[in-house]
Amino acid sequence: MIRWRAGEVVARGRTWPGAVELQVALEDGGAARALAYPALVGDPEPGDRVLLNVTALELGLGTGGFALVVALPDRLPPDPPPAPGHLVKARYSPTQAVVLGVDEQESPHHALLADADGLDGMPVVVADLHSALPAVVAGLRAGGARPTVAYVMTDGGALPVWFSRTVAALREAGWLAAAVTVGQAMGGDVEAVTLHTGLLAARHVLGADVAVVAQGPGNLGTGTRWGFSGVAAGEAVNAVSTLGGRAVAALRVSGADPRERHRGVSHHSLTAYGRVALAAADVVVPRLADVLPGPLAEQVRAEAAGLGSRHRLVEVSCAGLPEALDASPAALSSMGRGYAADPAAFLSPAAAGRHAAALLGTDGR
């Protein structure tokens, strides 16, 4: 289940909030690019011996292209100072961590969230993939709007939000106000037990105008109708509706994916929104023909039409969105493809962001 290695840190590489890249000389004579989360394992320096989990690296998984530092056995970090909180993330795994949940009794926000029961109609953009996040935010800002945006990260992909350079770049640029980590996800500005309290915290604690819900980096799929982590997008629509928010569903679209099931509108979106989501959402159908020649636009429109029996289909113009996406401070990459290789993959979530801005009356059109 786990492939272990040991080695010595040779050099530190890039750093961003919560994470540091390392070059490690392995004891078996090899070398590895590793990633450490200092909040969990301490801050490695050249010369430190490290224990590594190389499972994802050895399997060649796209997102997991790192060895992960599990421990610095010869230089353990000091115990953290006493602090409130008893919310355990990654429970009963070797790296379980205790955090203060925004919704637990020791939180200064407990009383607020104990009584909070609604989102006051806040638009919540729901997406399947983490790569949709910068595109959604670019769409939100395309007309000149500058809403306060909170990212609510679910636990279908990477658990530590620190893994995401996208979140770090959006935060640094001021495009994203805060991240909320829910379920087993960890490391957000705010930690919450469930998606429901995470959404309530985004609205009432962080003062968000708009929230974006998506899993962390990475995506688990099996090529079956139900066996993919993005099925949670449908459950997110239900949560938003239950709390009185306005769910805006971003379609996963591709014109370049080699897998037939993901060309046009991905079967992930058709299943999550067409079968799992029991409440109605605004399903945004991007008008791709505004900027992309070819038959893809009509294919997307035709495939999305089946969702109209349950949801409100909203066609949104893509005019001007390529320029908005080009301004993103975070790199655009989905399934290893950038904008040039698969523009529809980013235009679709950007259109969802544009629609959310229109619901706020700030889309600039």
Coordinates of C-alpha atoms in Angstrom, one line a residue:
M1 CA 0.0 0.0 0.0
I2 CA 2.9 2.4 0.7
R3 CA 6.3 2.5 -1.0
W4 CA 8.9 3.8 1.5
R5 CA 12.2 5.4 0.8
A6 CA 14.8 7.2 3.0
G7 CA 17.3 9.8 2.0
E8 CA 19.1 13.0 2.7
V9 CA 17.9 16.5 1.7
V10 CA 20.4 17.9 -0.9
A11 CA 18.7 21.2 -1.7
R12 CA 15.6 23.2 -1.1
G13 CA 13.6 24.3 -4.2
R14 CA 10.5 26.4 -4.6
T15 CA 8.4 27.4 -1.6
W16 CA 4.9 28.7 -1.3
P17 CA 2.6 29.1 1.7
G18 CA 2.5 25.7 3.5
A19 CA 4.9 23.8 1.3
V20 CA 8.5 23.4 0.3
E21 CA 10.1 21.4 -2.6
L22 CA 13.2 19.4 -1.9
Q23 CA 15.9 17.5 -3.9
V24 CA 16.6 14.3 -2.0
A25 CA 19.5 11.8 -2.5
L26 CA 18.0 8.4 -1.8
E27 CA 19.8 5.8 0.3
D28 CA 19.4 3.3 -2.6
G29 CA 21.5 5.6 -4.8
G30 CA 18.6 7.3 -6.6
A31 CA 17.2 10.8 -6.4
A32 CA 13.8 12.2 -5.9
R33 CA 11.9 15.5 -6.0
A34 CA 10.0 15.6 -2.7
L35 CA 7.4 17.9 -1.1
A36 CA 7.2 18.7 2.6
Y37 CA 4.4 20.4 4.6
P38 CA 6.3 22.1 7.4
A39 CA 3.1 22.4 9.5
L40 CA 2.9 18.6 9.6
V41 CA 6.5 17.3 9.6
G42 CA 8.8 20.3 10.3
D43 CA 10.9 22.4 8.0
P44 CA 13.6 20.3 6.2
E45 CA 17.1 21.7 5.6
P46 CA 20.0 20.3 3.5
G47 CA 21.6 17.5 5.4
D48 CA 18.4 16.4 7.1
R49 CA 17.5 12.7 6.8
V50 CA 13.9 12.2 5.6
L51 CA 11.5 9.3 5.4
L52 CA 9.5 9.5 2.2
N53 CA 6.3 8.0 0.8
V54 CA 7.0 7.5 -2.9
T55 CA 3.9 5.6 -3.8
A56 CA 2.3 8.2 -6.2
L57 CA 5.7 9.1 -7.6
E58 CA 6.5 5.4 -8.4
L59 CA 3.0 5.0 -10.0
G60 CA 3.5 8.0 -12.2
L61 CA 0.4 9.7 -11.1
G62 CA 0.1 13.1 -12.8
T63 CA -0.8 15.3 -9.8
G64 CA 1.2 13.3 -7.3
G65 CA 4.6 13.7 -9.0
F66 CA 6.4 14.1 -5.7
A67 CA 7.7 12.0 -3.0
L68 CA 6.1 13.1 0.2
V69 CA 8.1 13.8 3.4
V70 CA 6.6 11.7 6.2
A71 CA 9.1 12.5 8.9
L72 CA 12.5 14.1 9.8
P73 CA 13.4 11.2 12.1
D74 CA 16.7 12.7 13.4
R75 CA 15.3 16.3 13.9
L76 CA 11.7 16.0 15.0
P77 CA 9.8 19.4 15.3
P78 CA 8.9 20.6 18.7
D79 CA 5.5 20.1 20.1
P80 CA 3.1 22.9 19.2
P81 CA 2.1 25.2 22.0
P82 CA -1.2 24.5 23.7
A83 CA -4.0 25.7 21.6
P84 CA -7.8 25.2 21.4
G85 CA -9.2 22.8 18.9
H86 CA -9.9 19.1 18.7
L87 CA -10.9 18.6 15.1
V88 CA -8.8 15.8 13.8
K89 CA -8.0 15.7 10.0
A90 CA -6.7 12.6 8.2
R91 CA -8.0 10.7 11.2
Y92 CA -6.2 7.7 12.3
S93 CA -3.6 7.9 9.5
P94 CA 0.1 8.3 10.5
T95 CA 0.0 12.0 9.9
Q96 CA -3.3 12.9 11.5
A97 CA -3.3 16.5 12.7
V98 CA -5.5 18.4 15.1
V99 CA -6.9 21.8 14.1
L100 CA -9.4 24.3 15.4
G101 CA -12.6 23.9 13.5
V102 CA -14.6 27.1 12.9
D103 CA -17.7 25.3 14.0
E104 CA -16.5 23.6 17.2
Q105 CA -17.2 24.7 20.7
E106 CA -13.8 26.3 21.3
S107 CA -14.0 28.5 18.2
P108 CA -14.8 32.2 18.6
H109 CA -17.3 31.7 15.8
H110 CA -19.2 28.8 17.4
A111 CA -22.1 30.9 18.6
L112 CA -22.5 32.6 15.2
L113 CA -22.5 29.2 13.3
A114 CA -24.7 27.6 15.9
D115 CA -27.5 29.9 14.8
A116 CA -26.5 30.4 11.2
D117 CA -28.8 28.5 8.9
G118 CA -28.6 30.2 5.5
L119 CA -26.5 31.7 2.8
D120 CA -28.7 34.7 2.1
G121 CA -28.9 33.8 -1.6
M122 CA -25.1 33.9 -2.1
P123 CA -24.0 32.5 -5.5
V124 CA -21.9 29.4 -5.1
V125 CA -20.1 28.1 -8.2
V126 CA -19.6 24.4 -8.1
A127 CA -17.0 22.7 -10.3
D128 CA -15.7 19.2 -10.7
L129 CA -11.9 19.8 -11.0
H130 CA -9.5 22.0 -9.0
S131 CA -8.2 23.4 -12.3
A132 CA -11.5 25.2 -12.7
L133 CA -10.8 27.5 -9.8
P134 CA -8.6 30.2 -11.5
A135 CA -10.9 30.2 -14.5
V136 CA -14.0 30.7 -12.3
V137 CA -12.4 33.6 -10.5
A138 CA -11.2 35.1 -13.9
G139 CA -14.8 35.0 -15.1
L140 CA -16.0 36.7 -11.9
R141 CA -13.6 39.6 -12.6
A142 CA -14.0 39.7 -16.3
G143 CA -16.4 42.7 -16.3
G144 CA -14.5 44.7 -13.7
A145 CA -16.1 43.2 -10.6
R146 CA -14.0 42.6 -7.5
P147 CA -16.1 40.5 -5.3
T148 CA -14.8 38.8 -2.1
V149 CA -14.3 35.2 -3.1
A150 CA -13.9 32.3 -0.8
Y151 CA -12.7 28.9 -2.0
V152 CA -14.3 25.9 -0.3
M153 CA -12.1 22.9 -0.9
T154 CA -13.6 19.5 -0.5
D155 CA -11.6 16.3 0.2
G156 CA -12.0 14.4 -3.1
G157 CA -8.5 15.3 -4.3
A158 CA -5.5 16.5 -2.4
L159 CA -6.2 16.8 1.3
P160 CA -3.7 19.6 2.2
V161 CA -4.6 22.9 0.6
W162 CA -0.9 23.7 0.8
F163 CA -0.4 21.4 -2.2
S164 CA -2.1 23.9 -4.4
R165 CA 0.1 26.5 -6.1
T166 CA -3.1 27.8 -7.7
V167 CA -4.5 28.8 -4.3
A168 CA -1.2 30.4 -3.3
A169 CA -1.0 32.4 -6.5
L170 CA -4.6 33.6 -6.3
R171 CA -4.2 34.6 -2.7
E172 CA -1.0 36.5 -3.3
A173 CA -2.6 38.4 -6.2
G174 CA -5.6 39.3 -4.0
W175 CA -8.0 37.4 -6.3
L176 CA -9.0 35.0 -3.6
A177 CA -9.8 36.2 0.0
A178 CA -9.6 32.9 1.8
A179 CA -9.7 29.1 1.6
V180 CA -12.0 26.9 3.7
T181 CA -11.1 23.2 4.0
V182 CA -13.9 20.8 4.8
G183 CA -14.2 17.2 5.6
Q184 CA -10.8 15.6 5.6
A185 CA -9.2 18.5 3.7
M186 CA -6.9 20.6 5.8
G187 CA -4.8 23.8 6.0
G188 CA -7.4 26.4 5.0
D189 CA -7.7 29.8 6.6
V190 CA -10.8 28.2 8.1
E191 CA -11.4 24.5 8.9
A192 CA -14.8 23.0 9.0
V193 CA -16.4 19.7 9.7
T194 CA -18.7 19.6 6.7
L195 CA -19.4 21.3 3.4
H196 CA -22.5 22.9 5.0
T197 CA -20.6 24.6 7.8
G198 CA -17.8 25.5 5.4
L199 CA -20.3 27.3 3.2
L200 CA -21.8 29.1 6.2
A201 CA -18.4 30.1 7.4
A202 CA -17.5 31.5 4.0
R203 CA -20.6 33.7 4.1
H204 CA -20.9 34.7 7.7
V205 CA -17.3 34.4 9.1
L206 CA -15.3 35.5 6.0
G207 CA -17.9 37.8 4.5
A208 CA -17.7 36.2 1.0
D209 CA -19.8 37.6 -1.8
V210 CA -19.3 34.4 -3.8
A211 CA -18.0 30.9 -2.9
V212 CA -16.3 28.4 -5.3
V213 CA -16.6 24.7 -4.3
A214 CA -14.3 22.2 -5.9
Q215 CA -12.1 19.3 -4.8
G216 CA -8.4 19.8 -4.2
P217 CA -5.8 19.2 -6.9
G218 CA -6.1 15.7 -8.3
N219 CA -9.1 13.7 -9.3
L220 CA -9.9 10.1 -8.9
G221 CA -11.8 8.4 -11.7
T222 CA -12.3 4.8 -12.7
G223 CA -14.0 5.0 -16.1
T224 CA -17.3 4.0 -14.5
R225 CA -20.5 6.0 -14.2
W226 CA -20.3 6.4 -10.5
G227 CA -16.7 5.8 -9.5
F228 CA -15.2 9.3 -9.6
S229 CA -14.5 11.8 -6.9
G230 CA -16.2 14.6 -8.8
V231 CA -19.6 13.0 -8.1
A232 CA -19.5 15.3 -5.0
A233 CA -20.3 18.2 -7.3
G234 CA -23.9 17.0 -7.3
E235 CA -23.9 16.7 -3.6
A236 CA -22.5 20.3 -3.3
V237 CA -25.5 21.6 -5.4
N238 CA -27.8 19.9 -2.9
A239 CA -26.0 21.5 0.1
V240 CA -26.1 25.0 -1.5
S241 CA -29.8 24.7 -2.1
T242 CA -30.5 23.4 1.4
L243 CA -28.8 26.4 2.8
G244 CA -30.6 28.9 0.6
G245 CA -27.7 29.8 -1.7
R246 CA -27.8 30.1 -5.5
A247 CA -26.0 27.1 -7.0
V248 CA -24.1 27.8 -10.3
A249 CA -23.0 24.6 -11.9
A250 CA -19.8 24.8 -14.1
L251 CA -19.7 22.1 -16.7
R252 CA -16.6 20.1 -17.3
V253 CA -16.0 20.6 -21.0
S254 CA -13.1 19.5 -23.3
G255 CA -12.3 19.7 -27.0
A256 CA -9.0 17.9 -26.6
D257 CA -9.3 15.0 -24.1
P258 CA -8.4 11.8 -25.8
R259 CA -11.1 9.9 -23.8
E260 CA -14.4 10.0 -25.5
R261 CA -16.3 10.1 -22.2
H262 CA -14.8 13.5 -21.5
R263 CA -15.1 15.1 -24.9
G264 CA -17.8 17.8 -25.2
V265 CA -19.6 17.7 -21.8
S266 CA -17.8 15.2 -19.6
H267 CA -19.9 12.3 -18.3
H268 CA -18.7 13.5 -14.8
S269 CA -20.9 16.6 -15.2
L270 CA -23.8 14.7 -16.7
T271 CA -23.8 12.3 -13.8
A272 CA -23.1 14.7 -11.0
Y273 CA -25.7 17.3 -12.1
G274 CA -28.1 15.0 -13.9
R275 CA -28.3 12.2 -11.4
V276 CA -26.8 13.2 -8.0
A277 CA -28.0 16.8 -7.8
L278 CA -31.6 16.6 -6.6
A279 CA -32.0 20.4 -6.3
A280 CA -32.1 22.9 -9.2
A281 CA -29.0 24.8 -10.1
D282 CA -28.1 27.4 -12.8
V283 CA -26.2 25.2 -15.2
V284 CA -24.0 27.5 -17.3
V285 CA -23.7 26.5 -20.9
P286 CA -20.8 28.5 -22.4
R287 CA -21.5 30.0 -25.8
L288 CA -18.2 28.7 -27.2
A289 CA -19.0 29.8 -30.7
D290 CA -18.3 33.4 -29.6
V291 CA -14.6 32.7 -29.6
L292 CA -14.0 29.1 -30.9
P293 CA -14.8 28.0 -34.4
G294 CA -15.9 24.5 -35.1
P295 CA -18.6 22.0 -34.0
L296 CA -17.7 21.8 -30.3
A297 CA -20.1 24.6 -29.3
E298 CA -23.1 22.9 -30.7
Q299 CA -22.0 19.5 -29.2
V300 CA -21.8 21.1 -25.8
R301 CA -25.2 22.8 -26.2
A302 CA -26.8 19.5 -27.3
E303 CA -25.3 17.4 -24.5
A304 CA -26.2 20.0 -21.8
A305 CA -29.8 20.1 -23.0
G306 CA -30.6 16.9 -21.1
L307 CA -29.9 18.7 -17.8
G308 CA -32.7 21.1 -18.5
S309 CA -35.4 18.9 -17.1
R310 CA -33.9 19.3 -13.6
H311 CA -32.0 22.6 -13.8
R312 CA -32.1 26.1 -15.2
L313 CA -29.9 26.2 -18.3
V314 CA -28.2 29.6 -18.7
E315 CA -26.3 30.4 -21.9
V316 CA -23.4 32.7 -21.2
S317 CA -21.3 34.6 -23.7
C318 CA -17.6 33.7 -23.9
A319 CA -16.7 37.0 -25.6
G320 CA -13.9 38.6 -23.7
L321 CA -13.2 35.6 -21.6
P322 CA -9.9 34.6 -23.3
E323 CA -8.5 38.0 -22.3
A324 CA -9.8 37.5 -18.7
L325 CA -8.2 34.1 -18.5
D326 CA -4.9 35.4 -19.9
A327 CA -4.8 37.8 -16.9
S328 CA -5.0 35.0 -14.4
P329 CA -2.1 35.1 -11.8
A330 CA -2.4 31.3 -11.5
A331 CA -1.3 29.0 -14.3
L332 CA -4.1 27.4 -16.3
S333 CA -3.6 23.7 -16.6
S334 CA -6.2 20.9 -16.7
M335 CA -5.3 17.2 -17.2
G336 CA -1.8 18.5 -18.3
R337 CA -3.2 20.8 -21.0
G338 CA -3.0 24.6 -20.9
Y339 CA -5.4 27.1 -22.5
A340 CA -3.9 26.8 -26.0
A341 CA -4.3 23.1 -26.1
D342 CA -7.9 23.0 -24.7
P343 CA -9.5 26.4 -24.4
A344 CA -13.0 25.0 -23.8
A345 CA -11.8 23.5 -20.5
F346 CA -11.3 27.0 -19.1
L347 CA -13.9 28.9 -21.0
S348 CA -16.7 26.8 -19.4
P349 CA -15.8 27.5 -15.7
A350 CA -15.0 31.1 -16.6
A351 CA -18.5 31.5 -18.1
A352 CA -19.9 30.1 -14.8
G353 CA -17.9 32.8 -12.9
R354 CA -19.3 35.5 -15.3
H355 CA -22.8 34.3 -14.5
A356 CA -22.2 34.4 -10.8
A357 CA -21.0 38.0 -11.2
A358 CA -24.2 38.8 -13.1
L359 CA -26.2 37.4 -10.2
L360 CA -24.4 40.0 -8.0
G361 CA -25.2 42.7 -10.5
T362 CA -21.5 43.3 -11.1
D363 CA -20.7 41.6 -14.4
G364 CA -20.0 44.9 -16.2
R365 CA -22.3 44.0 -19.1

